[in-house]
Amino acid sequence: MHAHMKPAPMKGKFFTPGVIILTLIALNGLVFLAGRFFFGIGSVTNLNNQYPWGLWIAVDVAAGVALAAGGFTTAALGHVMHREEYHVILRPALLTAMLGYTFVATAVFIDIGRWYFIWHPLIMWNGSSALFEVGICVMIYMSVLYIEFLPMVTERFIGHVTLPGVLSRLNAPLDRLLRFLDRTLERSMFIFIIAGVVLSTLHQSSLGTLMVIAGSKMHPLWQTPVLPLLFLLSAISVGFPMVIFESMIASRAFKQKIEIDVLSRLGGLVAPILGIYLAFKLGDMFIRETFVYLQEFSVESVMWTLEVVLGIVIPLRMFLSRAVLKSPLLLFIASSLVILGVALNRINNFVVAYTPPYAFGSYFPSIGEISVTVGFIALLVLIYRVYVMIFPVISVPEGPATPQTKYAIRGKQ
Amino acid sequence: MKAQDRRSFLKTAAAVGTAAVGMGTATAAAGPKNILSPDRMGVLVDTTVCVGCRNCEHACKTAHDLPTEPLSSYGDRSVFEQMRRPDDTALCVVNEYENPKNADLPYDVKVQCMHCDHPACLSACIVGAFSKEENGAVVWDTDKCIGCRYCMAACPFQIPAFEYHKALDPQIRKCDFCIERTTKGELPACVNICPVEALTYGPRDEVIRIAKQRIRTYGDRYVDHIYGEHEVGGTSWMYMAGRDFKDLGFPKLGQNTAPGVSEAIQHGIFAYFMPPVALYALLGAIMWMTKTRKEEGL
Ligand code: SF4
Ligand code: SF4
Ligand code: SF4
């Protein structure tokens, strides 16, 4: 059943109707973004002194980091535990994580009032700050992700460096550089892979520590000292569903066959993790007896229920069923639900649960905030498309004519 | 993996671990200035004495180069119809509440940063832009702040305010305990101007002693509670009141410090970098073992 799979750049036209729509959405976001940089954060967002953090922190940063967890979870599975059968998903997951974290870093850059000081945490340390730890880990991890991506660059361009005109003189040195990188990386990559997993567990959990300091300003349904653990567990549980989700979308977009064998085996790993997450979430609820807040009908109780039922309980039941694992459609739905659940959880933690002691109204994101967020997601999809069309990320069945050597050297210089 | 590679694997892994531990010791030392001096100063706000003239608001703005209406306009008492909060345009404000014992003598409450003994803003700030000074003042450093607004999410009194409408150089604004004036030996501007001595400035211990004395002497005037003596581990600004503090707009807070739980978690995860290093070693071991098993299986 195993046709040999080998990563290759995707072929086809870049511009499709879908791509054009995404471009328009991205442009719309950029317009509002310009407003933020020319007239200040207050001119585009609904943030104020009562609600310092909003959609950008909850979705672009917190949910963004969680949904990029496919990178470290698959790295742990494929590289650390050497489960070779999952190799076809490693590169797409890595690319998503790399672009996802770039998206997160950009969102932070946009959200902080003094963006030109974004480098300050590198030299101004505050060991007691959870945000400092998140910031540093994210910065290092992002660099690690770019390093992990390098082999795809060397693989694509060794023997293929053909700069035009005067630049062509650089071809040979560049090629040598790539070959050097390739050799060095091959020997040292394991350091980065393990470091990536460690850094991820650190900042995924510290992201949960962030709101602990808000104390009673956070609704008791979410405020708990085990938040870091819940954040880590939810990040791990969303990793594989995210990989399944994007792999199916990519297959569709590039008219490839869905790798249902690999994906359903991956799906089989989701239920236990999701179960552990649910157990901790409910256990914490019973220990702190916060279920009393579910009796009242409020935004908080509705959002909590949605998050848990739609995002954990239903997909957990689905992932336990063989029929679901075998059906691409149902598998896709189950994965989407987990993703939705984790995204809701981050929104709940950072926005819904936040109840300032002196509020003169409630917070709902502005058109500008929503436009920027949606625009950036569109941009992310577009950049992903560019990457998979340039670099060998997505695996395709190896045709008989494909050369077996590591690098097919082009005939011309 | 060949034997040669395996040895270098272990060597490199060990080197990475050592480097991480080195970093850990460095982080433990790094951090903003956070002094809890026994001689720190405090202010006692007696809300039963305050007459709501709002001269302190004017003095505070003048001392901090904030735009203000002329002092004569501050007599307008219609501002009390709504509760106001300190923000980037006013570092302190006075609110008025009913006095159930005597309708003609309402209670007026001046609100500003509490200058916590264990400030949440200081613990939270990503770059350590806040510091707790020798004299008890919690001050903010414009040269460090990146504008992330985490301090605002952290402060239990909802004090730090941000200049949302500035595209360049937006500041976090909050009462700075008039650090410039006090280092010159002057009183804080608000304390200095107060015509009825509702504000008492002095060493924190001394100020608490005065408050207890007043409660003992005029028992029916005060509730037996000095707000800020123990709240969130103690604050430099403290309040006396004639009715329950929760009816005067004060948040109900326990005696535990605001950053306590969060710091315990942070330090737990980073205790000398041991947990991350242990995880690194564990993952390295798994990686090496699964690789070996695979090769032997071949
Ligand atoms: S009241 Fe808020 S801003 Fe002032 S020192 Fe305490 S935590 Fe910081
Ligand atoms: S806004 Fe400034 S002072 Fe406040 S936490 Fe962020 S960097 Fe620190
Ligand atoms: S101490 Fe200074 S900054 Fe603080 S409220 Fe009084 S006048 Fe304003």
XYZ file of C-alpha atoms and ligand atoms in Angstrom:
735
model
C 0.000 0.000 0.000
C 2.976 2.309 0.447
C 3.795 4.091 -2.724
C 7.098 5.730 -1.891
C 6.445 9.322 -0.810
C 8.876 12.118 -1.426
C 8.516 15.844 -0.711
C 8.426 18.068 -3.771
C 7.449 21.657 -4.573
C 3.784 21.895 -5.554
C 3.001 22.794 -9.141
C 0.164 24.815 -10.616
C -0.952 28.403 -11.044
C -0.448 30.642 -8.034
C -3.526 32.797 -8.598
C -6.847 31.040 -8.242
C -10.166 32.718 -7.343
C -9.648 31.687 -3.723
C -6.208 33.258 -3.668
C -7.583 36.509 -5.036
C -10.218 36.671 -2.302
C -7.562 35.993 0.343
C -5.421 38.776 -1.126
C -8.290 41.242 -0.828
C -8.925 40.234 2.792
C -5.236 40.652 3.550
C -5.136 44.087 1.904
C -8.151 45.222 3.932
C -6.321 44.203 7.107
C -3.228 46.119 6.032
C -5.256 49.310 5.607
C -6.435 49.179 9.228
C -2.933 48.241 10.276
C -1.629 51.449 8.714
C -4.162 53.323 10.871
C -2.716 51.691 13.978
C 0.804 52.848 13.118
C -0.151 56.394 12.125
C -2.761 57.223 14.765
C -2.074 54.874 17.683
C -3.644 51.691 18.995
C -6.689 53.544 20.313
C -7.714 54.686 16.845
C -8.220 51.152 15.466
C -9.079 49.062 18.510
C -11.695 49.083 21.254
C -9.019 48.644 23.903
C -8.980 51.048 26.833
C -7.678 51.392 30.356
C -10.198 48.838 31.639
C -9.506 46.252 28.937
C -5.796 46.412 28.098
C -5.780 43.186 26.101
C -8.215 42.133 23.410
C -8.611 40.156 20.238
C -5.029 40.538 19.059
C -3.574 39.036 22.225
C -6.280 36.366 22.579
C -6.393 35.156 18.984
C -3.274 36.277 17.137
C -0.900 35.600 20.000
C -2.423 33.077 22.426
C -4.465 31.000 19.981
C -1.706 31.410 17.386
C 0.895 29.858 19.655
C -1.453 27.021 20.602
C -2.396 26.214 17.013
C 1.256 26.160 15.994
C 1.716 23.287 18.437
C 1.602 20.847 15.525
C 5.294 21.635 15.086
C 6.610 20.388 18.382
C 4.125 17.554 18.854
C 4.969 15.992 15.498
C 8.673 16.631 16.051
C 8.422 14.707 19.320
C 6.576 11.889 17.581
C 8.547 11.680 14.368
C 12.055 12.752 15.327
C 12.367 12.045 19.030
C 10.431 8.779 19.067
C 11.481 7.936 15.534
C 8.045 6.936 14.327
C 9.019 6.854 10.653
C 5.469 6.240 9.455
C 4.641 9.866 10.199
C 7.433 11.371 8.131
C 5.170 12.776 5.423
C 3.533 15.147 7.902
C 6.707 16.443 9.539
C 7.588 19.058 6.955
C 4.107 20.559 6.527
C 3.762 20.710 10.327
C 7.155 22.370 10.631
C 6.278 24.953 8.003
C 2.975 25.737 9.729
C 4.748 26.174 13.039
C 7.408 28.376 11.498
C 4.901 30.617 9.745
C 2.554 30.457 12.742
C 5.216 31.759 15.096
C 6.197 34.445 12.612
C 2.531 35.456 12.628
C 2.546 35.528 16.445
C 5.694 37.654 16.548
C 4.187 40.086 14.045
C 1.009 40.275 16.126
C 3.034 41.122 19.221
C 4.861 43.778 17.240
C 1.538 45.311 16.239
C -0.061 45.101 19.651
C 2.672 46.588 21.802
C 2.531 50.345 22.069
C 6.243 50.840 21.550
C 6.997 48.410 18.749
C 10.425 49.909 18.169
C 11.440 48.566 21.621
C 10.403 44.984 20.840
C 14.018 43.856 21.323
C 14.150 45.147 24.909
C 13.353 41.792 26.568
C 16.572 40.425 25.068
C 18.661 42.638 27.308
C 16.216 43.749 30.015
C 15.300 40.710 32.014
C 12.632 40.144 34.606
C 12.832 36.557 35.806
C 9.575 36.755 37.751
C 7.516 37.790 34.715
C 5.641 35.032 32.926
C 5.448 37.262 29.878
C 9.215 37.650 29.840
C 9.593 33.893 29.756
C 7.018 33.518 27.010
C 8.735 36.248 25.009
C 12.227 34.814 25.293
C 11.123 31.221 24.599
C 9.107 32.294 21.576
C 12.036 34.261 20.172
C 14.466 31.363 20.568
C 11.958 28.797 19.359
C 11.213 30.817 16.253
C 14.907 30.865 15.398
C 15.056 27.121 16.002
C 12.132 26.622 13.619
C 13.899 28.593 10.896
C 17.000 26.454 11.414
C 14.913 23.285 11.228
C 13.514 24.546 7.943
C 16.960 25.109 6.371
C 17.352 21.531 5.067
C 14.401 22.194 2.770
C 16.232 25.218 1.407
C 19.482 23.342 0.851
C 17.642 20.404 -0.688
C 15.826 22.696 -3.077
C 18.762 24.801 -4.168
C 21.919 22.670 -4.020
C 22.881 22.343 -7.644
C 20.093 24.744 -8.568
C 21.561 28.128 -7.703
C 21.084 30.010 -10.961
C 21.151 33.706 -10.260
C 20.759 35.814 -13.394
C 23.226 38.317 -14.928
C 26.105 39.681 -12.861
C 24.877 37.832 -9.812
C 25.658 34.561 -11.554
C 29.213 34.867 -10.287
C 27.829 34.171 -6.828
C 26.345 30.882 -7.939
C 29.314 28.683 -7.132
C 30.079 30.198 -3.676
C 26.401 30.093 -2.747
C 26.205 26.484 -3.750
C 29.246 25.693 -1.620
C 27.643 27.532 1.315
C 24.465 25.495 0.940
C 26.405 22.247 0.829
C 28.349 23.277 3.906
C 25.119 24.136 5.740
C 23.620 20.864 4.678
C 26.523 18.832 6.050
C 26.674 20.748 9.338
C 22.946 20.665 9.902
C 22.681 16.960 9.230
C 25.000 16.291 12.145
C 23.607 18.823 14.606
C 19.898 18.901 13.822
C 18.982 16.719 16.786
C 20.107 19.493 19.158
C 17.632 21.885 17.615
C 14.840 19.352 17.476
C 15.064 18.529 21.176
C 15.530 22.201 22.061
C 12.408 22.985 20.047
C 10.328 20.504 22.025
C 11.666 21.746 25.383
C 11.128 25.408 24.474
C 7.608 24.634 23.348
C 6.556 22.892 26.541
C 7.987 25.845 28.462
C 6.241 28.677 26.699
C 3.010 26.808 25.980
C 2.573 26.375 29.717
C 3.856 29.841 30.667
C 1.260 31.315 28.384
C -1.177 29.854 30.900
C 0.692 31.438 33.808
C 0.129 34.856 32.226
C -3.345 35.442 33.586
C -2.714 33.872 37.005
C -1.394 37.215 38.255
C -4.687 38.882 37.303
C -6.116 37.045 40.326
C -9.700 37.940 41.113
C -9.946 40.018 37.928
C -10.405 36.716 36.139
C -13.642 34.748 36.311
C -13.305 31.708 38.620
C -14.402 29.349 35.832
C -10.962 29.882 34.318
C -8.767 31.303 37.074
C -6.768 28.464 38.624
C -3.161 27.862 39.616
C -3.092 24.850 37.266
C -3.648 27.093 34.222
C -0.106 26.396 32.946
C -0.810 22.659 32.939
C -4.180 23.130 31.228
C -2.547 25.318 28.581
C 0.165 22.749 27.943
C -2.300 19.848 27.733
C -4.622 21.740 25.415
C -1.708 22.732 23.197
C -0.573 19.109 22.943
C -4.105 17.961 22.227
C -4.586 20.465 19.410
C -1.257 19.624 17.734
C -2.314 16.552 15.740
C -5.837 17.807 14.876
C -4.183 20.915 13.465
C -1.867 18.781 11.320
C -4.823 16.723 10.068
C -6.813 19.880 9.335
C -4.142 21.634 7.320
C -2.970 18.510 5.562
C -6.487 17.892 4.269
C -6.889 21.487 3.134
C -3.497 21.456 1.402
C -4.289 18.178 -0.349
C -7.483 19.686 -1.650
C -5.879 22.927 -2.729
C -3.170 21.120 -4.712
C -5.394 18.258 -5.874
C -3.349 15.618 -4.070
C -4.701 12.399 -2.639
C -5.483 12.711 1.082
C -3.013 10.655 3.142
C -5.855 9.022 5.021
C -3.722 6.134 6.321
C -1.295 8.376 8.113
C -3.929 10.882 9.170
C -6.282 8.364 10.707
C -3.409 6.755 12.584
C -2.502 10.232 13.838
C -6.141 10.797 14.737
C -6.027 7.660 16.848
C -3.499 9.388 19.114
C -5.765 12.361 19.763
C -8.413 10.751 21.995
C -6.096 9.798 24.892
C -4.527 13.264 25.011
C -7.877 15.006 24.768
C -9.172 12.703 27.513
C -6.340 13.655 29.861
C -6.982 17.349 29.154
C -10.686 16.950 29.902
C -9.950 15.009 33.092
C -7.688 17.777 34.391
C -10.093 20.491 33.383
C -13.043 18.853 35.148
C -10.935 17.661 38.077
C -9.807 21.216 38.677
C -13.406 22.355 38.449
C -14.529 19.888 41.109
C -11.643 20.615 43.446
C -12.320 24.341 43.301
C -16.087 23.754 43.163
C -16.510 26.270 40.394
C -19.374 24.313 38.832
C -21.701 26.547 40.855
C -21.007 29.290 38.309
C -22.504 27.093 35.600
C -25.923 27.303 37.225
C -26.246 30.964 36.441
C -26.931 31.958 32.874
C -24.180 34.348 31.820
C -21.788 35.000 28.953
C -19.138 33.200 30.989
C -21.166 30.058 31.665
C -22.304 29.819 28.033
C -18.787 30.308 26.693
C -17.361 27.748 29.128
C -19.956 25.196 28.098
C -19.364 25.830 24.404
C -15.631 25.490 24.887
C -15.872 22.203 26.755
C -18.772 20.483 24.984
C -18.062 21.581 21.432
C -14.291 21.643 21.730
C -13.515 18.660 23.965
C -16.408 16.299 24.703
C -17.854 15.911 21.175
C -14.506 15.580 19.361
C -13.297 13.192 22.086
C -16.267 10.929 21.400
C -15.628 11.241 17.669
C -11.924 10.421 17.850
C -12.775 7.299 19.853
C -14.805 5.927 16.958
C -13.170 3.812 14.243
C -15.716 4.995 11.696
C -14.720 8.604 12.256
C -11.029 7.830 11.914
C -11.636 6.094 8.593
C -13.794 8.839 7.101
C -11.932 11.901 5.799
C -14.960 14.148 6.262
C -15.697 13.119 9.853
C -12.016 13.210 10.736
C -11.878 16.727 9.353
C -14.913 17.791 11.389
C -13.554 16.269 14.591
C -10.209 17.996 14.085
C -11.884 21.323 13.349
C -13.859 21.035 16.586
C -10.713 20.551 18.658
C -9.159 23.574 16.959
C -12.280 25.621 17.604
C -12.306 24.481 21.231
C -8.715 25.529 21.893
C -9.208 28.842 20.092
C -12.321 29.445 22.230
C -10.379 28.530 25.332
C -7.731 31.159 24.598
C -10.377 33.775 23.826
C -12.184 32.867 27.046
C -9.051 33.072 29.132
C -7.827 36.371 27.787
C -11.046 38.215 26.984
C -14.247 36.635 28.319
C -12.881 35.756 31.762
C -11.272 39.165 32.246
C -13.537 41.237 34.485
C -11.928 44.514 35.517
C -13.071 45.743 38.945
C -14.017 49.120 37.472
C -15.576 48.605 34.046
C -17.590 51.262 32.281
C -18.830 48.931 29.585
C -17.768 45.646 28.097
C -15.210 44.908 25.435
C -15.978 43.657 21.964
C -13.354 43.824 19.206
C -13.671 46.669 16.693
C -13.987 46.266 12.932
C -10.348 47.338 12.747
C -9.152 44.654 15.152
C -11.141 41.958 13.386
C -9.926 43.138 9.970
C -6.294 43.001 11.025
C -6.670 39.538 12.568
C -8.550 38.077 9.624
C -6.212 39.836 7.198
C -3.176 38.315 8.834
C -4.667 34.834 8.762
C -5.307 35.302 5.024
C -1.742 36.496 4.554
C -0.492 33.459 6.430
C -2.349 31.106 4.101
C -0.965 32.938 1.071
C 2.614 32.757 2.332
C 2.138 29.051 3.080
C 1.069 28.613 -0.515
C 4.151 30.432 -1.774
C 6.426 28.283 0.395
C 5.003 24.922 -0.624
C 5.253 25.952 -4.280
C 8.941 26.839 -3.895
C 10.213 24.316 -1.352
C 9.820 20.539 -1.099
C 7.376 20.451 1.803
C 4.408 18.352 0.779
C 5.080 14.727 -0.124
C 3.913 13.273 -3.407
C 4.109 9.662 -4.611
C 7.494 9.145 -6.184
C 7.228 8.643 -9.939
C 9.433 6.099 -11.735
C 11.343 8.885 -13.485
C 12.464 10.611 -10.317
C 16.213 10.370 -9.846
C 17.304 8.401 -6.826
C 20.312 10.537 -5.951
C 19.932 13.021 -3.152
C 20.299 16.037 -5.387
C 19.408 16.080 -9.010
C 22.096 18.297 -10.466
C 20.838 20.350 -13.322
C 22.725 20.004 -16.590
C 23.516 23.665 -17.021
C 25.684 25.707 -14.689
C 23.937 6.349 14.452
C 27.548 5.159 14.559
C 29.455 4.877 17.828
C 31.436 7.946 16.864
C 28.250 9.947 16.366
C 26.774 8.640 19.544
C 29.681 9.927 21.579
C 29.468 13.362 19.997
C 25.711 13.325 20.553
C 26.183 12.854 24.275
C 28.964 15.416 24.394
C 26.929 18.073 22.631
C 23.840 17.330 24.680
C 25.853 17.735 27.880
C 27.303 21.023 26.638
C 23.864 22.380 25.846
C 22.668 21.358 29.303
C 25.561 23.114 31.033
C 24.973 26.268 29.033
C 21.326 26.256 30.056
C 22.203 25.878 33.745
C 24.611 28.799 33.411
C 21.816 30.880 31.948
C 19.546 29.829 34.804
C 21.846 31.215 37.462
C 22.073 34.449 35.516
C 18.287 34.806 35.318
C 17.904 34.229 39.022
C 19.948 37.364 39.636
C 18.375 39.464 36.902
C 15.369 41.554 37.698
C 14.132 45.019 38.476
C 14.958 46.909 41.684
C 12.530 45.779 44.369
C 13.430 47.158 47.769
C 11.239 46.676 50.812
C 12.945 49.106 53.130
C 11.851 49.170 56.788
C 11.969 52.975 56.522
C 9.634 53.213 53.544
C 7.146 56.023 53.556
C 3.377 55.846 53.468
C 0.340 58.052 53.178
C -2.783 57.756 55.274
C -5.941 58.926 53.533
C -8.711 59.714 55.980
C -11.879 59.622 53.900
C -13.918 60.951 56.817
C -11.862 64.147 56.799
C -11.593 64.732 53.042
C -14.040 67.439 51.869
C -13.806 66.710 48.142
C -12.292 70.049 47.157
C -10.158 68.253 44.570
C -7.229 70.601 45.084
C -5.043 67.480 45.082
C -6.166 66.670 41.535
C -5.068 70.093 40.405
C -1.774 69.971 42.284
C -1.019 66.511 40.922
C -1.605 67.573 37.326
C 0.462 70.708 37.759
C 3.331 68.752 39.299
C 3.301 66.303 36.376
C 2.890 68.769 33.500
C -0.545 67.452 32.635
C -3.015 69.878 31.051
C -5.580 71.124 33.537
C -8.492 73.520 33.916
C -7.867 76.464 36.283
C -8.169 75.625 39.983
C -11.316 77.768 40.300
C -13.273 75.273 38.169
C -12.512 72.410 40.576
C -15.235 73.537 42.976
C -17.880 72.140 40.599
C -19.311 69.190 42.482
C -21.310 67.783 39.573
C -18.264 65.642 38.629
C -19.161 63.449 41.602
C -22.320 62.237 39.873
C -20.229 59.620 38.135
C -17.469 57.483 39.513
C -14.174 58.431 37.871
C -10.907 56.543 37.624
C -7.329 57.749 37.423
C -6.066 57.558 33.850
C -3.427 59.014 31.556
C -4.890 62.514 31.901
C -5.267 62.482 35.705
C -3.052 60.435 38.017
C -5.418 60.844 40.937
C -9.134 61.522 41.192
C -11.589 62.017 44.041
C -14.939 60.212 44.137
C -17.803 60.929 46.474
C -20.025 58.422 48.330
C -23.024 58.832 50.560
C -22.637 58.940 54.331
C -25.514 56.894 55.777
C -24.938 58.439 59.202
C -25.093 62.062 58.045
C -26.278 62.986 54.538
C -24.644 66.421 54.748
C -21.167 64.984 55.262
C -20.532 62.677 52.306
C -17.377 60.548 52.178
C -14.789 61.536 49.595
C -12.215 59.044 48.430
C -9.012 60.033 46.669
C -7.839 57.287 44.318
C -4.315 56.777 42.941
C -1.678 54.040 42.778
C -1.425 52.229 46.108
C 2.342 51.705 45.856
C 2.095 48.076 46.876
C 4.812 46.471 48.983
C 4.715 43.526 46.557
C 3.612 45.208 43.345
C 1.919 43.056 40.730
C 2.923 45.539 38.037
C 6.588 45.153 38.941
C 6.455 41.372 39.006
C 4.567 41.217 35.717
C 6.412 43.741 33.578
C 8.217 41.904 30.783
C 11.241 44.212 30.855
C 11.206 45.171 34.530
C 10.235 48.770 33.843
C 8.815 49.210 37.343
C 10.889 49.455 40.471
C 10.039 49.705 44.150
C 12.248 52.423 45.547
C 13.814 52.797 48.965
C 11.099 55.263 50.028
C 8.281 52.922 49.000
C 7.430 54.541 45.663
C 6.657 52.233 42.733
C 7.913 54.050 39.660
C 7.921 53.347 35.947
C 10.848 53.763 33.563
C 10.057 55.120 30.126
C 13.400 53.973 28.724
C 12.493 50.314 29.221
C 8.726 49.982 28.679
C 7.662 48.312 25.424
C 3.966 49.146 25.833
C 2.692 45.569 26.196
C 0.187 46.611 28.887
C 0.673 43.432 30.940
C 1.087 45.644 34.029
C -2.473 46.842 33.469
C -3.806 43.301 33.330
C -1.866 42.460 36.497
C -2.583 45.415 38.827
C -5.329 44.447 41.304
C -6.351 48.115 41.680
C -6.619 48.760 37.942
C -4.213 51.690 38.104
C -1.690 51.851 35.236
C -3.156 53.722 32.276
C -1.888 53.780 28.725
C -1.904 56.586 26.172
C -3.901 54.755 23.508
C -4.057 57.686 21.136
C -0.378 58.284 20.724
C 1.236 56.611 17.722
C 4.736 57.307 18.967
C 6.091 57.097 22.492
C 2.835 56.244 24.292
C 3.423 56.186 28.037
C 2.126 54.182 30.950
C 0.858 56.790 33.374
C 0.267 56.363 37.059
C 0.951 58.177 40.305
C 4.708 58.131 40.951
C 4.433 59.162 44.623
C 5.929 62.451 43.437
C 9.347 60.830 43.491
C 10.992 63.973 42.098
C 9.608 66.140 44.887
C 10.211 63.693 47.718
C 13.847 63.102 46.770
C 14.279 66.870 47.162
C 12.743 66.637 50.600
C 9.385 68.117 49.575
C 5.989 66.595 50.304
C 4.035 64.879 47.525
C 2.083 67.612 45.717
C -1.315 66.284 46.774
C -0.344 65.948 50.444
C 1.187 69.394 50.352
C -1.921 71.131 49.003
C -4.609 69.381 51.043
C -6.319 72.153 53.104
C -7.879 69.840 55.705
C -4.986 67.423 56.264
C -6.909 64.451 55.035
C -3.573 63.082 53.779
C -0.828 62.212 56.242
C 2.643 61.518 54.854
C 5.257 59.762 56.990
C 7.125 56.508 57.631
C 4.668 53.681 56.946
C 4.906 52.213 60.459
C 4.311 55.615 61.981
C 1.323 56.250 59.746
C -0.237 52.924 60.760
C 0.299 53.819 64.404
C -1.529 57.135 63.908
C -4.411 55.353 62.179
C -4.797 52.838 65.015
C -4.676 55.653 67.520
C -7.524 57.457 65.726
C -9.633 54.313 65.607
C -9.097 53.840 69.340
C -9.934 57.427 70.180
C -12.904 57.997 67.833
C -14.390 54.513 67.689
C -17.782 55.535 66.312
C -16.269 57.619 63.505
C -14.368 54.753 61.854
C -14.783 51.152 60.827
C -12.064 49.069 62.465
C -10.093 48.409 59.306
C -7.106 50.158 57.773
C -7.381 49.377 54.076
C -3.919 48.702 52.710
C -2.328 47.611 55.960
C -2.596 43.977 54.932
C -4.379 43.978 51.541
C -2.251 42.227 48.862
C 0.570 42.015 51.378
C 0.460 45.689 52.327
C 0.522 48.987 50.434
C 2.192 52.348 51.005
C -1.064 54.247 50.670
C -3.644 53.330 53.287
C -7.202 54.381 53.966
C -9.510 54.990 56.905
C -13.264 55.074 56.442
C -16.574 55.585 58.198
C -18.359 52.799 56.351
C -17.476 49.467 54.820
C -14.723 49.792 52.218
C -16.619 47.779 49.648
C -19.266 50.548 49.608
C -16.574 53.117 48.897
C -15.408 51.491 45.672
C -12.522 49.458 47.092
C -11.947 45.992 45.671
C -12.193 43.163 48.172
C -8.722 41.646 48.240
C -7.099 39.050 50.447
C -3.855 39.318 52.362
C -1.788 37.273 49.949
C 0.497 39.272 47.692
C -0.827 39.714 44.178
C 2.154 38.155 42.359
C 2.576 35.290 44.883
C 1.007 32.374 43.024
C 2.330 33.413 39.661
C 5.888 33.813 40.949
C 5.723 30.465 42.715
C 4.802 28.811 39.412
C 7.484 30.693 37.498
C 10.182 29.833 39.983
C 8.970 26.240 40.152
C 9.361 25.800 36.423
C 12.694 27.552 36.414
C 14.254 26.314 39.621
C 17.884 26.576 38.473
C 16.660 25.539 35.038
C 16.501 21.969 36.338
C 13.087 20.975 34.928
C 13.886 22.141 31.375
C 17.329 20.539 31.464
C 15.873 17.301 32.801
C 13.282 17.320 30.027
C 16.037 17.950 27.491
C 18.015 15.007 28.810
C 14.957 12.759 28.840
C 14.046 13.596 25.253
C 17.659 13.109 24.207
C 17.664 9.685 25.826
C 14.428 8.658 24.119
C 15.723 9.876 20.786
C 18.944 7.943 21.166
C 17.268 4.752 22.349
C 14.597 4.627 19.671
C 17.277 5.253 17.057
C 19.464 2.449 18.399
C 16.559 0.039 18.604
C 15.658 0.794 15.033
C 19.199 0.093 13.863
C 19.498 -3.135 15.765
C 16.172 -4.227 14.364
C 17.509 -3.787 10.851
S -1.512 49.690 42.771
Fe -1.135 48.659 40.851
S 0.221 50.044 39.762
Fe 0.278 50.672 41.897
S 2.014 49.536 42.772
Fe 0.192 48.312 43.135
S 0.163 46.904 41.376
Fe 1.510 48.580 40.825
S 3.324 48.195 29.313
Fe 5.416 48.774 29.801
S 5.476 48.932 31.990
Fe 3.618 47.809 31.493
S 4.239 45.641 31.571
Fe 4.486 46.289 29.466
S 6.606 46.929 29.307
Fe 6.115 46.856 31.478
S 1.668 61.454 45.183
Fe 2.057 62.882 43.506
S 1.593 61.675 41.685
Fe 0.662 60.614 43.374
S -1.422 61.380 43.483
Fe -0.195 62.654 44.875
S 0.419 64.364 43.607
Fe -0.271 62.778 42.206
